[in-house]
Short mmCIF file of C-alpha atoms in Angstrom, two decimals:
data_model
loop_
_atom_site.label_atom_id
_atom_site.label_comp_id
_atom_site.label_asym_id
_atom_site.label_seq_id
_atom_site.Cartn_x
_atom_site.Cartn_y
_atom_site.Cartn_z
CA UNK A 10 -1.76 -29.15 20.56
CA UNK A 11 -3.28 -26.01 22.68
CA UNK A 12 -6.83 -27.53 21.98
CA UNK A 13 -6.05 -30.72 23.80
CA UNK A 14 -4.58 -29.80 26.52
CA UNK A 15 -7.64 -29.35 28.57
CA UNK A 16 -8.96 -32.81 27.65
CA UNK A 17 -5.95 -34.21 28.85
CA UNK A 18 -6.19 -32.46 31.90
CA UNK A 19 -9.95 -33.58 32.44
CA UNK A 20 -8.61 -37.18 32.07
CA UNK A 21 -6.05 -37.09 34.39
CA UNK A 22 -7.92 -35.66 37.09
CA UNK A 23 -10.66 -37.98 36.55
CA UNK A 24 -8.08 -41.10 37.21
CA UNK A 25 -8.47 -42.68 40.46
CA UNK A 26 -6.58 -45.70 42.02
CA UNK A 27 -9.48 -47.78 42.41
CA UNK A 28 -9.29 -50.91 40.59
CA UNK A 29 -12.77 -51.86 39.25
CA UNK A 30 -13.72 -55.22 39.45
CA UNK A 31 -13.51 -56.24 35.44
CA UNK A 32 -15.32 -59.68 35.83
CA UNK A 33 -19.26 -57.83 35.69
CA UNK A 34 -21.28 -58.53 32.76
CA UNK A 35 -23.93 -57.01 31.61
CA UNK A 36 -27.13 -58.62 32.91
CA UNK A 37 -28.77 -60.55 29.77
CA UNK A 38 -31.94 -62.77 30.16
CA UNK A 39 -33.55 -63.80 33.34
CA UNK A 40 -33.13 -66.99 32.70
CA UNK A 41 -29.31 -66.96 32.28
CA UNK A 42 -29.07 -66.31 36.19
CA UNK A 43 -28.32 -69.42 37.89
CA UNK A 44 -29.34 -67.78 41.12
CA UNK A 45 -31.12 -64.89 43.11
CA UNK A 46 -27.88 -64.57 44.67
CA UNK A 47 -26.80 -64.10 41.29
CA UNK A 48 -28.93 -61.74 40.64
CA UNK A 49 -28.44 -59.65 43.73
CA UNK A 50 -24.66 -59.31 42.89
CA UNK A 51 -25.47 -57.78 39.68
CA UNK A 52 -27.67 -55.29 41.40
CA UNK A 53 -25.27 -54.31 43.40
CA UNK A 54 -22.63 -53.64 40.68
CA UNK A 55 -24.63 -51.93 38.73
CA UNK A 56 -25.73 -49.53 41.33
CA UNK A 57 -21.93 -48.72 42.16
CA UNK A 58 -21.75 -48.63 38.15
CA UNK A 59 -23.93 -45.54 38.53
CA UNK A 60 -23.02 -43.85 41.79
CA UNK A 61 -19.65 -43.89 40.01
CA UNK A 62 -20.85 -42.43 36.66
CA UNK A 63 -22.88 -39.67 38.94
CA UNK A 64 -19.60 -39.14 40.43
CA UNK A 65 -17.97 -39.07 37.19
CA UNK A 66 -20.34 -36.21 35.94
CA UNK A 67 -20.29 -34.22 38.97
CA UNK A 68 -16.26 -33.94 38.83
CA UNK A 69 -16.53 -33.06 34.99
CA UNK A 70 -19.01 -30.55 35.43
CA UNK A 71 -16.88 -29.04 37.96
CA UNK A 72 -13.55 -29.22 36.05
CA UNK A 73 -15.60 -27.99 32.42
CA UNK A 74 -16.69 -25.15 34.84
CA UNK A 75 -13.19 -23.94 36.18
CA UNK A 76 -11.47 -24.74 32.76
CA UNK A 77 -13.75 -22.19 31.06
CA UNK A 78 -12.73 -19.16 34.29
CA UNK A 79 -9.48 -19.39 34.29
CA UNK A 80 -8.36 -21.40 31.24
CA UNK A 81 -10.65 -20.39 28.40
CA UNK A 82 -9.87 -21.88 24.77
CA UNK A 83 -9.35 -18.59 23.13
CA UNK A 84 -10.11 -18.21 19.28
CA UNK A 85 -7.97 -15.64 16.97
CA UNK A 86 -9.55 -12.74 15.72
CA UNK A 87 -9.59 -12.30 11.94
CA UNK A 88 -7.06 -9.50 10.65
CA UNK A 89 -7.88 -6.57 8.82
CA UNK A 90 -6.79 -8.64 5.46
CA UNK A 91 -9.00 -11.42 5.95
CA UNK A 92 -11.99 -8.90 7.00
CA UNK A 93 -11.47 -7.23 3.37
CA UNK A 94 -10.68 -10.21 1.62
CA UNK A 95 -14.49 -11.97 3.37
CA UNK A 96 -16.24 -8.58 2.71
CA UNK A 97 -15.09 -8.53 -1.05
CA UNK A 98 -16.10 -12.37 -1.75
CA UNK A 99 -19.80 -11.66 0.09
CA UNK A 100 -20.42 -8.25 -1.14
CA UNK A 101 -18.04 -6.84 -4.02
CA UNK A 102 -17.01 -3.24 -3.66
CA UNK A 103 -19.64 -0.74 -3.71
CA UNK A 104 -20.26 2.97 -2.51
CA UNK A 105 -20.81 2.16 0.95
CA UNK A 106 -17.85 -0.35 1.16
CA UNK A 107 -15.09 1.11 3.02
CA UNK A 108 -12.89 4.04 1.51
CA UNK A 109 -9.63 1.24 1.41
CA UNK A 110 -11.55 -1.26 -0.73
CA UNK A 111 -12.82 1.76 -2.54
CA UNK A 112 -9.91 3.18 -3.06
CA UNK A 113 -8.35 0.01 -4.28
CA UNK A 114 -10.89 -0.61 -6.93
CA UNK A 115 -10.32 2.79 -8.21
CA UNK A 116 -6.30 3.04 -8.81
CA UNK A 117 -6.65 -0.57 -10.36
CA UNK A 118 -9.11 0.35 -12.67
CA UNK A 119 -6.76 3.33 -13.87
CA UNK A 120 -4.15 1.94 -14.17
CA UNK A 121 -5.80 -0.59 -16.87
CA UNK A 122 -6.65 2.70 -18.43
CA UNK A 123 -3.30 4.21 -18.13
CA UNK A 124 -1.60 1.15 -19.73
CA UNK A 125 -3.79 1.08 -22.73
CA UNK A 126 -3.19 4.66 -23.03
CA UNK A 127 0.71 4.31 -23.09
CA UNK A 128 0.49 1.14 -25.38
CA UNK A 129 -1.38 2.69 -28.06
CA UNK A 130 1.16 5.68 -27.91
CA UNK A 131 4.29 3.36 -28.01
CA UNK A 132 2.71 0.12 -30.08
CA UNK A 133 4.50 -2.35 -27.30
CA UNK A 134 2.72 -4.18 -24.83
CA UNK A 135 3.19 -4.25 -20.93
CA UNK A 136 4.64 -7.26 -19.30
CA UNK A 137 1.92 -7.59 -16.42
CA UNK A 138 2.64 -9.25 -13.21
CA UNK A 139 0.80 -10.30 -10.55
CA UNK A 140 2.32 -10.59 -6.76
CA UNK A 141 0.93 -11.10 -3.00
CA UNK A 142 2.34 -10.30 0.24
CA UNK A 143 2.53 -13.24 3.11
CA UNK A 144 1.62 -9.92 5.77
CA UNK A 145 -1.86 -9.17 3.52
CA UNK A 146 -2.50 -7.45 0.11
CA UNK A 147 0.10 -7.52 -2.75
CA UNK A 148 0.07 -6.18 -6.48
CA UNK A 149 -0.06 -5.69 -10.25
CA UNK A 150 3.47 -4.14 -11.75
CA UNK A 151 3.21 -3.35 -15.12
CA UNK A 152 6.65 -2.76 -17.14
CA UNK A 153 7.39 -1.65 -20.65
CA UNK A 154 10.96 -1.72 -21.39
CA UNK A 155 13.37 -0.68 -24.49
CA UNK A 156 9.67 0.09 -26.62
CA UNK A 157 9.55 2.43 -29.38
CA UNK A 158 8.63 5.45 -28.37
CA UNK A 159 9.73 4.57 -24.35
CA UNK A 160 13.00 3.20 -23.26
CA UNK A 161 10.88 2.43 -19.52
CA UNK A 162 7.30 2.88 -18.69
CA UNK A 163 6.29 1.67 -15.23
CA UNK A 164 2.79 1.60 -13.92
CA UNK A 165 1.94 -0.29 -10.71
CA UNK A 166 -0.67 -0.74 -7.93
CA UNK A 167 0.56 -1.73 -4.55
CA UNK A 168 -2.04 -2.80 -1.60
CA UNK A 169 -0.24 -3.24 1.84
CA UNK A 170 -1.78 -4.52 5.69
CA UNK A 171 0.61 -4.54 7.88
CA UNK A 172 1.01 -3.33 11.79
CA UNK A 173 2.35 0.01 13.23
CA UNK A 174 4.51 -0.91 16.40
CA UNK A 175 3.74 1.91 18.98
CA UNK A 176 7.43 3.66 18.29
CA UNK A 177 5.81 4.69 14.71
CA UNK A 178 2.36 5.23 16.01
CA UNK A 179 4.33 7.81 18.45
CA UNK A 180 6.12 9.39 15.09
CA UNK A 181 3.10 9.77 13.12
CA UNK A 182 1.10 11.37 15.56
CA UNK A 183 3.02 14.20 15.34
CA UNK A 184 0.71 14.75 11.97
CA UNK A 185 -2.18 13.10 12.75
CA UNK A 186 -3.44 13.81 16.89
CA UNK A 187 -6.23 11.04 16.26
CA UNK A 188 -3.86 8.33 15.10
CA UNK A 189 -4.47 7.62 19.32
CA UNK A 190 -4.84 9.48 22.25
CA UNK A 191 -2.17 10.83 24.52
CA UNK A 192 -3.31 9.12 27.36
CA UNK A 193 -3.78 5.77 25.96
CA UNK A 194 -1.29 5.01 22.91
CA UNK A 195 -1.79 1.55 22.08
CA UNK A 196 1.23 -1.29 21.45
CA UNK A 197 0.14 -1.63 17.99
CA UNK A 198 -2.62 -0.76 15.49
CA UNK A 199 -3.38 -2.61 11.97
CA UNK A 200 -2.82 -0.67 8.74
CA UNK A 201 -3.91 -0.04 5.47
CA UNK A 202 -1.92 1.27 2.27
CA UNK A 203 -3.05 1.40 -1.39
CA UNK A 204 -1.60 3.44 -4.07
CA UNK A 205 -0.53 4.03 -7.95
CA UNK A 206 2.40 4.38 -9.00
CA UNK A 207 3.76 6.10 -12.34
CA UNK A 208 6.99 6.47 -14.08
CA UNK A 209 7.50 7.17 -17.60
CA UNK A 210 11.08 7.66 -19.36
CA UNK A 211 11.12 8.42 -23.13
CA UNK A 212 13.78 7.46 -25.41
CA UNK A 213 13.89 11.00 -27.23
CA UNK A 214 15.33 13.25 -25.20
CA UNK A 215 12.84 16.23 -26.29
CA UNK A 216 9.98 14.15 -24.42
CA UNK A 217 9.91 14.79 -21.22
CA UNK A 218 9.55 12.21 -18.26
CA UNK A 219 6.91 12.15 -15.94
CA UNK A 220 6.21 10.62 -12.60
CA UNK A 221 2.48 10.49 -10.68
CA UNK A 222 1.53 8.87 -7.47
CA UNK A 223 -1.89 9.08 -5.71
CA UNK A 224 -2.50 6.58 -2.17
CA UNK A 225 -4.32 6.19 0.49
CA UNK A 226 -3.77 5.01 3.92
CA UNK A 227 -6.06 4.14 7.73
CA UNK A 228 -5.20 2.63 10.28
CA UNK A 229 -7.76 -0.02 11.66
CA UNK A 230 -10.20 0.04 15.28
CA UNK A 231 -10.25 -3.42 16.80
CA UNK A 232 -13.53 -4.36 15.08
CA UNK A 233 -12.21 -3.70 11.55
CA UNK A 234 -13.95 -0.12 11.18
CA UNK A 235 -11.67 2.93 9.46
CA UNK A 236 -10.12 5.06 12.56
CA UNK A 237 -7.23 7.83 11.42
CA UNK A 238 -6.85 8.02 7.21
CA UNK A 239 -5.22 10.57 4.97
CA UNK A 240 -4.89 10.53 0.75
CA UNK A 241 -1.42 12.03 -0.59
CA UNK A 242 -0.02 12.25 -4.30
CA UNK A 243 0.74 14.34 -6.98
CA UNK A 244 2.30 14.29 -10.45
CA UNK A 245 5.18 16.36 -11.91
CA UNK A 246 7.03 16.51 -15.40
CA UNK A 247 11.04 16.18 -15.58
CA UNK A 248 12.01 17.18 -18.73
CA UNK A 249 15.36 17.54 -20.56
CA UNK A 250 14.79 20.15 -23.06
CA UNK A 251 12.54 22.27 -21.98
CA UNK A 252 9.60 23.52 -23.86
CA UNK A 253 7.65 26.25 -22.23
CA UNK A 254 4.03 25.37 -23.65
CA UNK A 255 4.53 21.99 -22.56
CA UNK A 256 5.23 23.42 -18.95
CA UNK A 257 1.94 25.45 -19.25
CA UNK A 258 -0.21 22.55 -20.46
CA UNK A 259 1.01 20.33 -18.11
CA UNK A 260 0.55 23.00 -15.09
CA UNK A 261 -2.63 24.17 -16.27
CA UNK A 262 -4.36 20.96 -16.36
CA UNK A 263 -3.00 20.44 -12.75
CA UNK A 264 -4.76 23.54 -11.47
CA UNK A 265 -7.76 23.25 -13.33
CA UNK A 266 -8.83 19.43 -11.46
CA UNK A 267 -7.31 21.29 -7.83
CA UNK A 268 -9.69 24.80 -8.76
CA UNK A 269 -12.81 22.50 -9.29
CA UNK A 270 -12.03 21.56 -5.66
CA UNK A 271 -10.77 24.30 -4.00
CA UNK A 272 -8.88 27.20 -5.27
CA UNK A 273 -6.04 27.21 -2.54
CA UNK A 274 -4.99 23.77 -3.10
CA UNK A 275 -2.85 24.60 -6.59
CA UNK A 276 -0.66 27.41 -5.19
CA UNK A 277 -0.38 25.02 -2.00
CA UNK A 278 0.49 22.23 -3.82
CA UNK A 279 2.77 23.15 -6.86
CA UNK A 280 4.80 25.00 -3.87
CA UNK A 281 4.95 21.92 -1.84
CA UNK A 282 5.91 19.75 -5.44
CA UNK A 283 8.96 22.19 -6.03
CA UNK A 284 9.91 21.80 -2.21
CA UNK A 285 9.87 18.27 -2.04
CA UNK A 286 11.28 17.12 -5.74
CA UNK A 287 14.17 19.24 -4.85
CA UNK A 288 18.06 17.14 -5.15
CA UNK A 289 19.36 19.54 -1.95
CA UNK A 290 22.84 17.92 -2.96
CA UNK A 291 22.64 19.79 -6.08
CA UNK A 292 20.89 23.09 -5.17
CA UNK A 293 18.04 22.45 -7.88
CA UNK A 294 14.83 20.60 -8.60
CA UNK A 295 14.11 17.56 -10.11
CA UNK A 296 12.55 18.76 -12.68
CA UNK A 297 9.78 21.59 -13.53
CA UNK A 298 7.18 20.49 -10.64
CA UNK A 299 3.08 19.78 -10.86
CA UNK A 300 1.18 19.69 -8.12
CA UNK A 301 2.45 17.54 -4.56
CA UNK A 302 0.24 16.92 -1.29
CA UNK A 303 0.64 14.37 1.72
CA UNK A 304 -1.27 13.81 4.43
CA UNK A 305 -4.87 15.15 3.35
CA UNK A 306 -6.97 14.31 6.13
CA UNK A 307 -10.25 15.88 7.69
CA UNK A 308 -8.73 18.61 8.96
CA UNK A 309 -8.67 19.64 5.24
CA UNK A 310 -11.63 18.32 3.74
CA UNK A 311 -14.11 15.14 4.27
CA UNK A 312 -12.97 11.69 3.44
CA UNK A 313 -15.50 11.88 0.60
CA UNK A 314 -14.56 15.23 -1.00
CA UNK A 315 -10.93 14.44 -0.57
CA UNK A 316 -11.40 11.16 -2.63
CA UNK A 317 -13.26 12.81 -5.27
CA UNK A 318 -10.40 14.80 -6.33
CA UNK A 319 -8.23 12.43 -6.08
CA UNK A 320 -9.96 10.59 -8.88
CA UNK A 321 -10.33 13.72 -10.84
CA UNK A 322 -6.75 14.31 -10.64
CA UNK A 323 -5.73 10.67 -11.38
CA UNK A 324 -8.49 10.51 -14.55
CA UNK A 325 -6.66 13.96 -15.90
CA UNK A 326 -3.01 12.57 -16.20
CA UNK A 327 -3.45 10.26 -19.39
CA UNK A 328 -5.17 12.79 -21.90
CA UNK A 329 -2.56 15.35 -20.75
CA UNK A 330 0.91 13.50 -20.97
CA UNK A 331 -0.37 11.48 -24.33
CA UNK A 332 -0.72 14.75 -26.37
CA UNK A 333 2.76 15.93 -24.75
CA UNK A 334 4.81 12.68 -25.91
CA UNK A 335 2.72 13.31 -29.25
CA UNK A 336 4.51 16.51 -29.99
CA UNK A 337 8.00 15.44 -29.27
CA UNK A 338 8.12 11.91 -29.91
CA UNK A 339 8.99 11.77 -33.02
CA UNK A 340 11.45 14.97 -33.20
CA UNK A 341 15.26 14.83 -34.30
CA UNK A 342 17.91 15.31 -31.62
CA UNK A 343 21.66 14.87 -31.61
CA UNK A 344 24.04 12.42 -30.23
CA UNK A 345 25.51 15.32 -27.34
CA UNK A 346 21.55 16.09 -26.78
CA UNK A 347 21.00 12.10 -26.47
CA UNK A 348 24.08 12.49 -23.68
CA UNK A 349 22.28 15.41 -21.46
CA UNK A 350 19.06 13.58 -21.30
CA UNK A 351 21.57 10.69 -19.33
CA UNK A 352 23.12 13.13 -17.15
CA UNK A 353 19.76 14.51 -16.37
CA UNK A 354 18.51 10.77 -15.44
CA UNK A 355 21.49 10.56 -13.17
CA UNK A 356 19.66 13.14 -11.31
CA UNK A 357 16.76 11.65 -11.03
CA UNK A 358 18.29 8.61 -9.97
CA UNK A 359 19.93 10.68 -7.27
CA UNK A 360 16.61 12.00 -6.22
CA UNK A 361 14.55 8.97 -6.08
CA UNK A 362 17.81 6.96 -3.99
CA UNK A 363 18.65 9.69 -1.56
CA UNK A 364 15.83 11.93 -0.65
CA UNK A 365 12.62 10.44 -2.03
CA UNK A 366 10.50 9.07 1.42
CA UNK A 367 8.25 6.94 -0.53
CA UNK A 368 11.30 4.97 -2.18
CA UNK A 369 12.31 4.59 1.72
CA UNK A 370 9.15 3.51 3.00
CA UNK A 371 8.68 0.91 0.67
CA UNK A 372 11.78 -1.08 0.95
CA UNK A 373 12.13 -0.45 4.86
CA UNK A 374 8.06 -2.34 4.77
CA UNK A 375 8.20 -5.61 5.75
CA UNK A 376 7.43 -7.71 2.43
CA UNK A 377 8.57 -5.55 0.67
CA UNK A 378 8.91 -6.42 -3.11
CA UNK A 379 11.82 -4.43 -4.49
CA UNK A 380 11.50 -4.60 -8.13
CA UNK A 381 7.90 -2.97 -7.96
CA UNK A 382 9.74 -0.57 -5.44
CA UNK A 383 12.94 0.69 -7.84
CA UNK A 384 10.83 0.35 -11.19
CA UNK A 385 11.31 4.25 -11.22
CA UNK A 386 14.69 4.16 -12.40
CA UNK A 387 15.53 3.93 -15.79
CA UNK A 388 17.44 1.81 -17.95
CA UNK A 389 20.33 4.21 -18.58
CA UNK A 390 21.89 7.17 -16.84
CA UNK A 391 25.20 9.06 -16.85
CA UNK A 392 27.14 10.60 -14.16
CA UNK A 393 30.47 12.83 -16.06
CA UNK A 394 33.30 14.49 -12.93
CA UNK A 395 32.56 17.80 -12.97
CA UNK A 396 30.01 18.63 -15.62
CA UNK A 397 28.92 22.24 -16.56
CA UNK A 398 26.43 22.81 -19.78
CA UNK A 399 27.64 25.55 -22.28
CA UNK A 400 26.47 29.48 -20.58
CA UNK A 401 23.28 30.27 -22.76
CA UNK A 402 22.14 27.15 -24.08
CA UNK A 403 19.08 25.18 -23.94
CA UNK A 404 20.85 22.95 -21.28
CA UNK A 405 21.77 26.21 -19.29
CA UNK A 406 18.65 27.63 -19.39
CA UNK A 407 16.63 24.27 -17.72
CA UNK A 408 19.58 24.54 -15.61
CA UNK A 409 18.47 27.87 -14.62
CA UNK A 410 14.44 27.19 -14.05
CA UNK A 411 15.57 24.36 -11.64
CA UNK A 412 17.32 26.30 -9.70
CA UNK A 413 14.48 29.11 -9.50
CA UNK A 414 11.43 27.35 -10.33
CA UNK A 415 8.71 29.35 -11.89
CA UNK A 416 5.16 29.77 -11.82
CA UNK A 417 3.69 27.90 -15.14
CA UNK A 418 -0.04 29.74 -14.80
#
């Protein structure tokens, strides 16, 4: 409707009261005149024929030319999606695409890798499914439920453009100072979020859970170019029963990938893990930490380096959890030892609902698709009034490394 309206408007003011004289015809053969006079008359009409049509064209030009000032027909500039989505179909996703297609390419190639991995270890295959968001992006949820070897396994890729109003552009700034300037915050600015997401609950109680998450986010300059970005993630182990090697495998594989990079980030991070995966409710951890980091940006390390070892970290997790769940898969355990591993997933559960910011970003996004979202939480847990595990037993003593977490390596 917008697009016509300045046709219209050329046609109206074009209108004049004038009633033409409809009897003219256009002049045919000489001979058909009956008359110079004849003749004449038609001269004369066709001359004010084209003193109007000069007319005409003068008042068009003049209208065409004041339309375009002041009323221009304005065209809508593509969105960040639609940038990605062009620059993907012309050019696929190389090295010198930008770090969000990059980054996308990468976590969905894992977590093909990462599936395979946990089907060959449980003999079940994933139900894969395949979803898109109306705002831009969408994702693959992969979900392996009641299996042999895991009652829920839950790997998933999420890709998310959406807009930051200026209240959370205000917020975030107090972490990132280039999000925008003081001076000159803007109303909005176009985002960017990709990330994997991991959750794996055994069915035998001596196998411990595990949860990983690496992502990425940038916000977006007018013309489509990367302005403020930052990588976060970690992985950490929640077991039941705890077995101390296990700890130290899992930890020491953790600090190995952070050492290759820098040798400050593994004290940073496993403090930060057993800060953050902490039920404050409870006065304990969620379980016996890894390594945690948000916010990685260049006032730590290059966008290159920083995605580098994010992939190394990412590439580690498989070979390291498979041999764990190898061990203790197959192990005996007892009906009351069945029962702890539920109360200890009614932890988790607390966790995840009550403290855990990712879990509250994603269903507070616009879009946002809330099975992929609460795919972290397992099948069963149990919550018993008043619960207390027997002083000096294996449930006591996980009881007590939760509450004073220790360091692994």
């Amino acid at each position: 409707m917008a697009s016509r309206r300045p046709t219209l408007r050329l046609f109206a003011q074009c209108k004049t009261k004038r009633q033409f004289n409809n009897t003219w015809t256009p002049r045919r053969a000489a001979s058909s005149f009956q008359s110079s006079g004849s003749a004449r008359q038609a001269f004369s009409n066709s001359r004010n024929y084209l003193t109007l049509a000069a007319a005409g064209l003068a008042v068009a030009t003049t209208l065409s030319y004041k339309m375009a000032v002041e009323d221009p027909i304005r065209c809508d500039t593509p969105t960040l999606a639609e940038r990605d989505q062009q620059t993907k179909r012309e050019k696929g996703v190389t090295d010198a695409s930008p770090m969000r297609l990059r980054m996308e390419k990468f976590v969905k190639e894992q977590q093909k890798e990462i599936v395979r991995a946990l089907e060959e270890a449980d003999g079940t295959p994933f139900r894969v499914d395949e979803w898109q968001r109306k705002e831009g992006g969408g994702g693959i949820t992969c979900v392996l439920q009641d299996g042999k070897v895991f009652e829920k396994a839950g790997v998933g890729v999420s890709v998310v453009y959406g807009t930051l109003p200026k209240p959370a552009i205000i917020k975030m700034r107090a972490n990132h100072k280039n999000l925008a300037q003081d001076d000159n915050i803007p109303d909005s600015l176009e985002f960017f979020a990709a990330g994997l997401s991991l959750i794996v609950h055994p069915k035998n109680p001596m196998a411990p859970t595990v949860h990983l998450n690496y992502r990425y986010f940038e916000t977006a300059n007018p013309d489509g170019s990367s302005g403020a970005w930052w990588f976060g993630g970690g992985s950490d182990l929640t077991p039941s029963y705890l077995f101390d090697e296990d700890a130290i495998q899992f930890h020491k594989s953790l600090k190995e990938v952070c050492d290759a990079h820098d040798k400050e980030y593994y004290p940073r991070f496993k403090k930060w893990c057993d800060e953050y995966f902490y039920n404050k409710h409870r006065g304990e951890s969620r379980g016996i930490g890894g390594i945690f980091f948000d916010d990685l940006d260049e006032t730590v390390s290059d966008k290159e380096n920083t995605f580098a070892f994010v992939q190394d970290a990412l590439k580690s997790f498989a070979p390291n959890y498979i041999s764990i769940i190898n061990k203790r898969k197959d192990m005996s355990f007892t009906e009351k030892e069945k029962e702890w591993q539920q109360i200890r997933r009614g932890r988790y559960v607390e966790f995840n609902l009550v403290h855990d910011r990712g879990t509250a970003f994603g269903l507070n996004t616009p879009g946002a698709r809330v099975e992929s979202i609460l795919m972290s939480l397992p099948l069963t847990a149990r919550w018993e009034y008043m619960y207390e595990p027997q002083p000096k037993s294996r449930e006591a003593r996980l009881v007590e490394v939760l509450k004073n977490p220790k360091e692994w390596v």
